[in-house]
Amino acid sequence: MTLDDQRENPRTTRVRQVALDAAVGLLLSGGTDEVTAAKIAVEADLARTTIYRHWPDRSSLLLATIDHLIEPHGPAPDSGDFAADFERTLSNLCNRLTMKKVRPIFAALADRASHDETFAAAQRRFVLGLLDQTIAVIDRAKMAGELPSDVDGVELANRLAGPMLYRWLVILEPIGQADVDEAAAGFRAVLS
Amino acid sequence: MTLDDQRENPRTTRVRQVALDAAVGLLLSGGTDEVTAAKIAVEADLARTTIYRHWPDRSSLLLATIDHLIEPHGPAPDSGDFAADFERTLSNLCNRLTMKKVRPIFAALADRASHDETFAAAQRRFVLGLLDQTIAVIDRAKMAGELPSDVDGVELANRLAGPMLYRWLVILEPIGQADVDEAAAGFRAVLS
Amino acid sequence: MTLDDQRENPRTTRVRQVALDAAVGLLLSGGTDEVTAAKIAVEADLARTTIYRHWPDRSSLLLATIDHLIEPHGPAPDSGDFAADFERTLSNLCNRLTMKKVRPIFAALADRASHDETFAAAQRRFVLGLLDQTIAVIDRAKMAGELPSDVDGVELANRLAGPMLYRWLVILEPIGQADVDEAAAGFRAVLS
Amino acid sequence: MTLDDQRENPRTTRVRQVALDAAVGLLLSGGTDEVTAAKIAVEADLARTTIYRHWPDRSSLLLATIDHLIEPHGPAPDSGDFAADFERTLSNLCNRLTMKKVRPIFAALADRASHDETFAAAQRRFVLGLLDQTIAVIDRAKMAGELPSDVDGVELANRLAGPMLYRWLVILEPIGQADVDEAAAGFRAVLS
DNA sequence: CTTTAATCGAGACGGTACGTCGTGTCTTAGA
DNA sequence: TCTAAGACACGACGTACCGTCTCGATTAAAG
């Protein structure tokens, strides 16, 4: 466990780090088309060829950039009150969405996903990642017997939080407290 | 209808046509990155510079390609039975979505929309276009007094059909009859 | 004589005039590469295609421009004193050379002359044109018996004035009064 | 001599070589306008962009082509008899001029020299290069005391050999033995 | 004073070249 | 070993100009 394969050359680790940091910056500021070995090399003060040693092509570079960009979410709220916890996770989600990073990443993934299964998988992972706190709360409620045990956590999370993602990602409109409230109400309705 | 159809030089019309046809083919088969003046020129047997005469850069070329790709939808079903008509439009929508063209177009728009307001507007238009039959049915029901007059047609269409789009475009899962049924049920619930 | 084929369409005459005026301006200010149908069209406010109606290609356009540029020289000085007249023509030549137009024209002709006999002929005409006053004075001196009748006027003009042209066009150095004096001395030497 | 020959990448050396060889061919056969990155690339079977890596634009490419074209002259003849040596260098010059390469090079330089000081300098170097054997002989004669020490070698070379260059480059007439003889006579006149 | 024919304006089109940027492969040297 | 440095073939970018080709709109001279 402790022996996780960290025995990587520290130079390698450093290069990967600074390259991806630069790539993330470029992705956020200029979109997919800016994630370029040449630009990363300039930005991170590396040789362009070094980038190619770590990622063989644009696709994998972009994918790695996105993966690097997705910071792990904190633990789901756990106050004992599931309805409150659920509402809390929705607020978190709302913040995360509007922190502006989500839209370009989602779009970049979607654009490639149409013609590259690797990106389709990444897109699914990404969206699930957005919902994972929500799913966690649902699962806890299930285990506590406050939700029927045959409820599918992912399914329910999609049903309740989906409209928020839809608004933000598909019809490009802002999400408000009203959307959070409605989803929270939906949760309480199944909570019984 | 009126003959304001520009009396445009037929050569010009033809060039625009074959160029966009080729561009559509490239977009559908290979995605955004294939929509290239050079490739269109080869595909459509035109001079590359001719492409630039009609569309000054990649962006406008891509936008024009997408506009060319979006065929106008037929009229909304109108049988007198609003619930049936609504269900029908959802089936249409479902078919249209899965006819495979929608996903790459949406994704292409979304990718640019993150950094180009023109594309954001196009994305909104595109999604509204997908829903227009649905909205039309809702509006007819409102005028017939079967829906409260304070219902917002676009809002309602998004609420009811949104989950289908969400499934297809965001979480990349297939849409089934179950989704149509559920949305139709939602419509009947507000109909009374 | 009076009936010279002036029966040309006045529009045509005007177009030719303004086009060549513009072309001359471009040639003098920017060199050969500026003599372009497109640029002339802008400068002279003509349609580019109109230029092509008058001159079929760049070569003939450039040639016409140069011909238009070469203004006919005034008559050779004629004071009765041949030595003085000769020195006067050399001063004129010196001024004409250094009025800056000559070098680029000569060079433009020479560049083409290497691979196009039409331009070679134009180059010869151009240089002879520079010397014609000088030749005229020599010929007058011959007819007055002050020079042997077997002297070749062109040959002598080249021998005497050639060094000035050489300095200016070949080794790119300024011409001074010393050069004029020396040539004039050479003339007086054969005059006796 | 010293091995400062750069230890340059042999690929690079080779590319430069074949590119310039092709460029020289194009320059001699078709003139300035043929010296084109695209045409060189085809002719030398290189990528067009590779040409741009070595020479950033048309001007420097043309300049490099001309430099590559100018082969170094052999040493000046040195028989002890200055008059004979001088006549020999003039014959050499005559041959070099008529070997056909000189005219297009001179013209190409002159055309650009009118508007680009770099080319003007190159033109001066080129002409001086043509005369260097001649100048060398003059300088040797000076050091041997057969010429007054206040004679300017370059000046004298221009005075004596200039007429030959003038004939060939300016009035586009062939040079004959007569021209060589006359110049040689001029040399003997100052030699005394 | 019209009518007819030459000329012009406007601009599309297939081309060639420009000079820039990016890609992915490769090789040589240096830390 | 890995990185730096950079050459290379390839191909797209967007621009400029070339020479050809319609098509109308002017305008000239002739009936």
Short mmCIF file of N, CA and C in Angstrom, two decimals, chain A residues 73 89-98 102-103 106-107 123-132 134-135 154-176 179-180 183, chain B residues 106 110 123 127 158 162-163 165-167 169-172:
data_model
loop_
_atom_site.label_atom_id
_atom_site.label_comp_id
_atom_site.label_asym_id
_atom_site.label_seq_id
_atom_site.Cartn_x
_atom_site.Cartn_y
_atom_site.Cartn_z
N HIS A 73 -13.63 15.73 -5.04
CA HIS A 73 -14.56 16.49 -4.22
C HIS A 73 -14.37 16.11 -2.76
N THR A 89 -25.71 19.07 -0.73
CA THR A 89 -24.93 18.57 -1.88
C THR A 89 -25.37 19.27 -3.17
N LEU A 90 -26.65 19.58 -3.25
CA LEU A 90 -27.11 20.27 -4.46
C LEU A 90 -26.52 21.68 -4.53
N SER A 91 -26.45 22.32 -3.40
CA SER A 91 -25.82 23.64 -3.40
C SER A 91 -24.36 23.54 -3.80
N ASN A 92 -23.69 22.54 -3.26
CA ASN A 92 -22.30 22.32 -3.67
C ASN A 92 -22.19 22.13 -5.17
N LEU A 93 -23.05 21.29 -5.69
CA LEU A 93 -23.04 21.01 -7.12
C LEU A 93 -23.23 22.30 -7.90
N CYS A 94 -24.23 23.07 -7.44
CA CYS A 94 -24.53 24.33 -8.11
C CYS A 94 -23.30 25.23 -8.14
N ASN A 95 -22.61 25.32 -7.03
CA ASN A 95 -21.39 26.12 -6.98
C ASN A 95 -20.33 25.58 -7.92
N ARG A 96 -20.19 24.29 -7.86
CA ARG A 96 -19.14 23.70 -8.69
C ARG A 96 -19.42 23.95 -10.17
N LEU A 97 -20.68 23.80 -10.54
CA LEU A 97 -21.04 24.03 -11.95
C LEU A 97 -20.68 25.45 -12.37
N THR A 98 -21.11 26.38 -11.53
CA THR A 98 -20.98 27.77 -11.94
C THR A 98 -19.60 28.33 -11.69
N VAL A 102 -16.73 23.84 -15.32
CA VAL A 102 -17.41 22.63 -15.76
C VAL A 102 -17.84 22.70 -17.22
N ARG A 103 -18.35 23.83 -17.63
CA ARG A 103 -18.90 23.91 -18.97
C ARG A 103 -17.87 23.61 -20.06
N PHE A 106 -16.89 19.86 -19.96
CA PHE A 106 -17.95 19.01 -20.48
C PHE A 106 -18.01 19.10 -21.99
N ALA A 107 -17.93 20.32 -22.50
CA ALA A 107 -18.07 20.51 -23.94
C ALA A 107 -16.90 19.87 -24.69
N GLN A 123 -16.46 11.27 -20.51
CA GLN A 123 -17.61 12.14 -20.27
C GLN A 123 -18.51 11.53 -19.20
N ARG A 124 -18.76 10.23 -19.32
CA ARG A 124 -19.61 9.58 -18.31
C ARG A 124 -18.97 9.68 -16.93
N ARG A 125 -17.68 9.39 -16.87
CA ARG A 125 -16.99 9.51 -15.59
C ARG A 125 -17.11 10.91 -15.02
N PHE A 126 -16.96 11.87 -15.90
CA PHE A 126 -16.97 13.26 -15.45
C PHE A 126 -18.32 13.62 -14.84
N VAL A 127 -19.39 13.25 -15.55
CA VAL A 127 -20.72 13.61 -15.05
C VAL A 127 -21.01 12.86 -13.76
N LEU A 128 -20.65 11.58 -13.72
CA LEU A 128 -20.83 10.82 -12.48
C LEU A 128 -20.06 11.48 -11.34
N GLY A 129 -18.87 11.93 -11.64
CA GLY A 129 -18.07 12.60 -10.63
C GLY A 129 -18.78 13.82 -10.06
N LEU A 130 -19.47 14.53 -10.93
CA LEU A 130 -20.22 15.69 -10.45
C LEU A 130 -21.30 15.28 -9.45
N LEU A 131 -21.86 14.10 -9.70
CA LEU A 131 -23.01 13.68 -8.89
C LEU A 131 -22.62 12.83 -7.70
N ASP A 132 -21.34 12.57 -7.50
CA ASP A 132 -21.02 11.51 -6.53
C ASP A 132 -21.42 11.84 -5.09
N THR A 134 -23.98 13.56 -4.24
CA THR A 134 -25.43 13.36 -4.22
C THR A 134 -25.76 11.88 -4.09
N ILE A 135 -25.09 11.09 -4.88
CA ILE A 135 -25.33 9.64 -4.83
C ILE A 135 -24.98 9.10 -3.46
N VAL A 154 -27.90 6.05 -8.55
CA VAL A 154 -27.48 6.84 -9.71
C VAL A 154 -28.70 7.36 -10.45
N GLU A 155 -29.64 6.46 -10.63
CA GLU A 155 -30.87 6.83 -11.34
C GLU A 155 -31.58 8.00 -10.66
N LEU A 156 -31.70 7.89 -9.36
CA LEU A 156 -32.40 8.95 -8.63
C LEU A 156 -31.62 10.26 -8.67
N ALA A 157 -30.32 10.15 -8.54
CA ALA A 157 -29.51 11.38 -8.59
C ALA A 157 -29.69 12.05 -9.94
N ASN A 158 -29.68 11.26 -10.99
CA ASN A 158 -29.88 11.84 -12.32
C ASN A 158 -31.24 12.51 -12.43
N ARG A 159 -32.25 11.82 -11.89
CA ARG A 159 -33.59 12.37 -12.01
C ARG A 159 -33.69 13.71 -11.28
N LEU A 160 -33.09 13.77 -10.10
CA LEU A 160 -33.26 14.97 -9.29
C LEU A 160 -32.29 16.10 -9.68
N ALA A 161 -31.04 15.73 -9.92
CA ALA A 161 -30.06 16.78 -10.21
C ALA A 161 -29.94 17.05 -11.70
N GLY A 162 -30.42 16.10 -12.51
CA GLY A 162 -30.32 16.25 -13.96
C GLY A 162 -30.81 17.60 -14.46
N PRO A 163 -32.00 18.03 -14.03
CA PRO A 163 -32.49 19.31 -14.55
C PRO A 163 -31.53 20.47 -14.32
N MET A 164 -30.79 20.43 -13.22
CA MET A 164 -29.82 21.50 -13.00
C MET A 164 -28.71 21.43 -14.05
N LEU A 165 -28.18 20.23 -14.26
CA LEU A 165 -27.13 20.08 -15.28
C LEU A 165 -27.68 20.47 -16.65
N TYR A 166 -28.89 20.05 -16.91
CA TYR A 166 -29.52 20.35 -18.20
C TYR A 166 -29.56 21.85 -18.44
N ARG A 167 -30.05 22.56 -17.43
CA ARG A 167 -30.11 24.02 -17.58
C ARG A 167 -28.74 24.60 -17.88
N TRP A 168 -27.77 24.14 -17.14
CA TRP A 168 -26.45 24.76 -17.24
C TRP A 168 -25.70 24.36 -18.50
N LEU A 169 -25.79 23.08 -18.83
CA LEU A 169 -24.96 22.58 -19.92
C LEU A 169 -25.66 22.56 -21.27
N VAL A 170 -26.97 22.40 -21.25
CA VAL A 170 -27.65 22.23 -22.52
C VAL A 170 -28.30 23.52 -22.99
N ILE A 171 -29.09 24.13 -22.13
CA ILE A 171 -29.74 25.35 -22.60
C ILE A 171 -29.03 26.61 -22.15
N LEU A 172 -27.90 26.42 -21.49
CA LEU A 172 -26.99 27.53 -21.18
C LEU A 172 -27.65 28.65 -20.39
N GLU A 173 -28.47 28.23 -19.42
CA GLU A 173 -29.07 29.25 -18.57
C GLU A 173 -28.54 29.09 -17.16
N PRO A 174 -28.58 30.15 -16.38
CA PRO A 174 -28.06 30.09 -15.01
C PRO A 174 -28.96 29.22 -14.13
N ILE A 175 -28.36 28.67 -13.12
CA ILE A 175 -29.11 27.88 -12.15
C ILE A 175 -29.39 28.76 -10.94
N GLY A 176 -30.57 28.64 -10.40
CA GLY A 176 -30.89 29.47 -9.24
C GLY A 176 -31.28 28.63 -8.05
N ASP A 179 -34.10 26.12 -8.54
CA ASP A 179 -33.81 24.79 -9.06
C ASP A 179 -33.37 23.86 -7.95
N VAL A 180 -32.54 24.40 -7.06
CA VAL A 180 -32.10 23.58 -5.92
C VAL A 180 -33.30 23.18 -5.07
N ALA A 183 -35.40 20.42 -6.66
CA ALA A 183 -34.79 19.10 -6.56
C ALA A 183 -34.87 18.58 -5.13
N PHE B 106 -24.58 19.07 -31.41
CA PHE B 106 -24.65 19.68 -30.09
C PHE B 106 -23.26 19.83 -29.50
N ALA B 110 -21.34 23.16 -28.41
CA ALA B 110 -21.01 23.36 -27.00
C ALA B 110 -19.53 23.65 -26.84
N GLN B 123 -26.09 27.44 -30.10
CA GLN B 123 -26.49 26.27 -29.30
C GLN B 123 -27.91 26.45 -28.76
N VAL B 127 -31.07 23.95 -29.62
CA VAL B 127 -31.87 23.19 -28.66
C VAL B 127 -33.35 23.62 -28.74
N ASN B 158 -39.10 22.38 -21.60
CA ASN B 158 -37.81 22.02 -21.03
C ASN B 158 -37.98 21.07 -19.86
N GLY B 162 -36.74 17.89 -21.24
CA GLY B 162 -35.35 18.02 -20.82
C GLY B 162 -34.71 16.71 -20.41
N PRO B 163 -35.38 15.92 -19.60
CA PRO B 163 -34.74 14.66 -19.17
C PRO B 163 -34.33 13.77 -20.33
N LEU B 165 -33.36 14.85 -23.36
CA LEU B 165 -32.13 15.44 -23.90
C LEU B 165 -30.96 15.18 -22.96
N TYR B 166 -31.24 15.32 -21.67
CA TYR B 166 -30.20 15.09 -20.68
C TYR B 166 -29.61 13.69 -20.80
N ARG B 167 -30.50 12.70 -20.86
CA ARG B 167 -30.02 11.32 -21.01
C ARG B 167 -29.14 11.17 -22.23
N LEU B 169 -27.69 13.53 -24.29
CA LEU B 169 -26.56 14.41 -24.57
C LEU B 169 -25.57 14.48 -23.42
N VAL B 170 -26.05 14.32 -22.19
CA VAL B 170 -25.16 14.53 -21.06
C VAL B 170 -24.61 13.22 -20.51
N ILE B 171 -25.53 12.28 -20.25
CA ILE B 171 -24.99 11.04 -19.67
C ILE B 171 -24.85 9.94 -20.72
N LEU B 172 -25.13 10.29 -21.95
CA LEU B 172 -24.83 9.41 -23.08
C LEU B 172 -25.48 8.04 -22.95
#
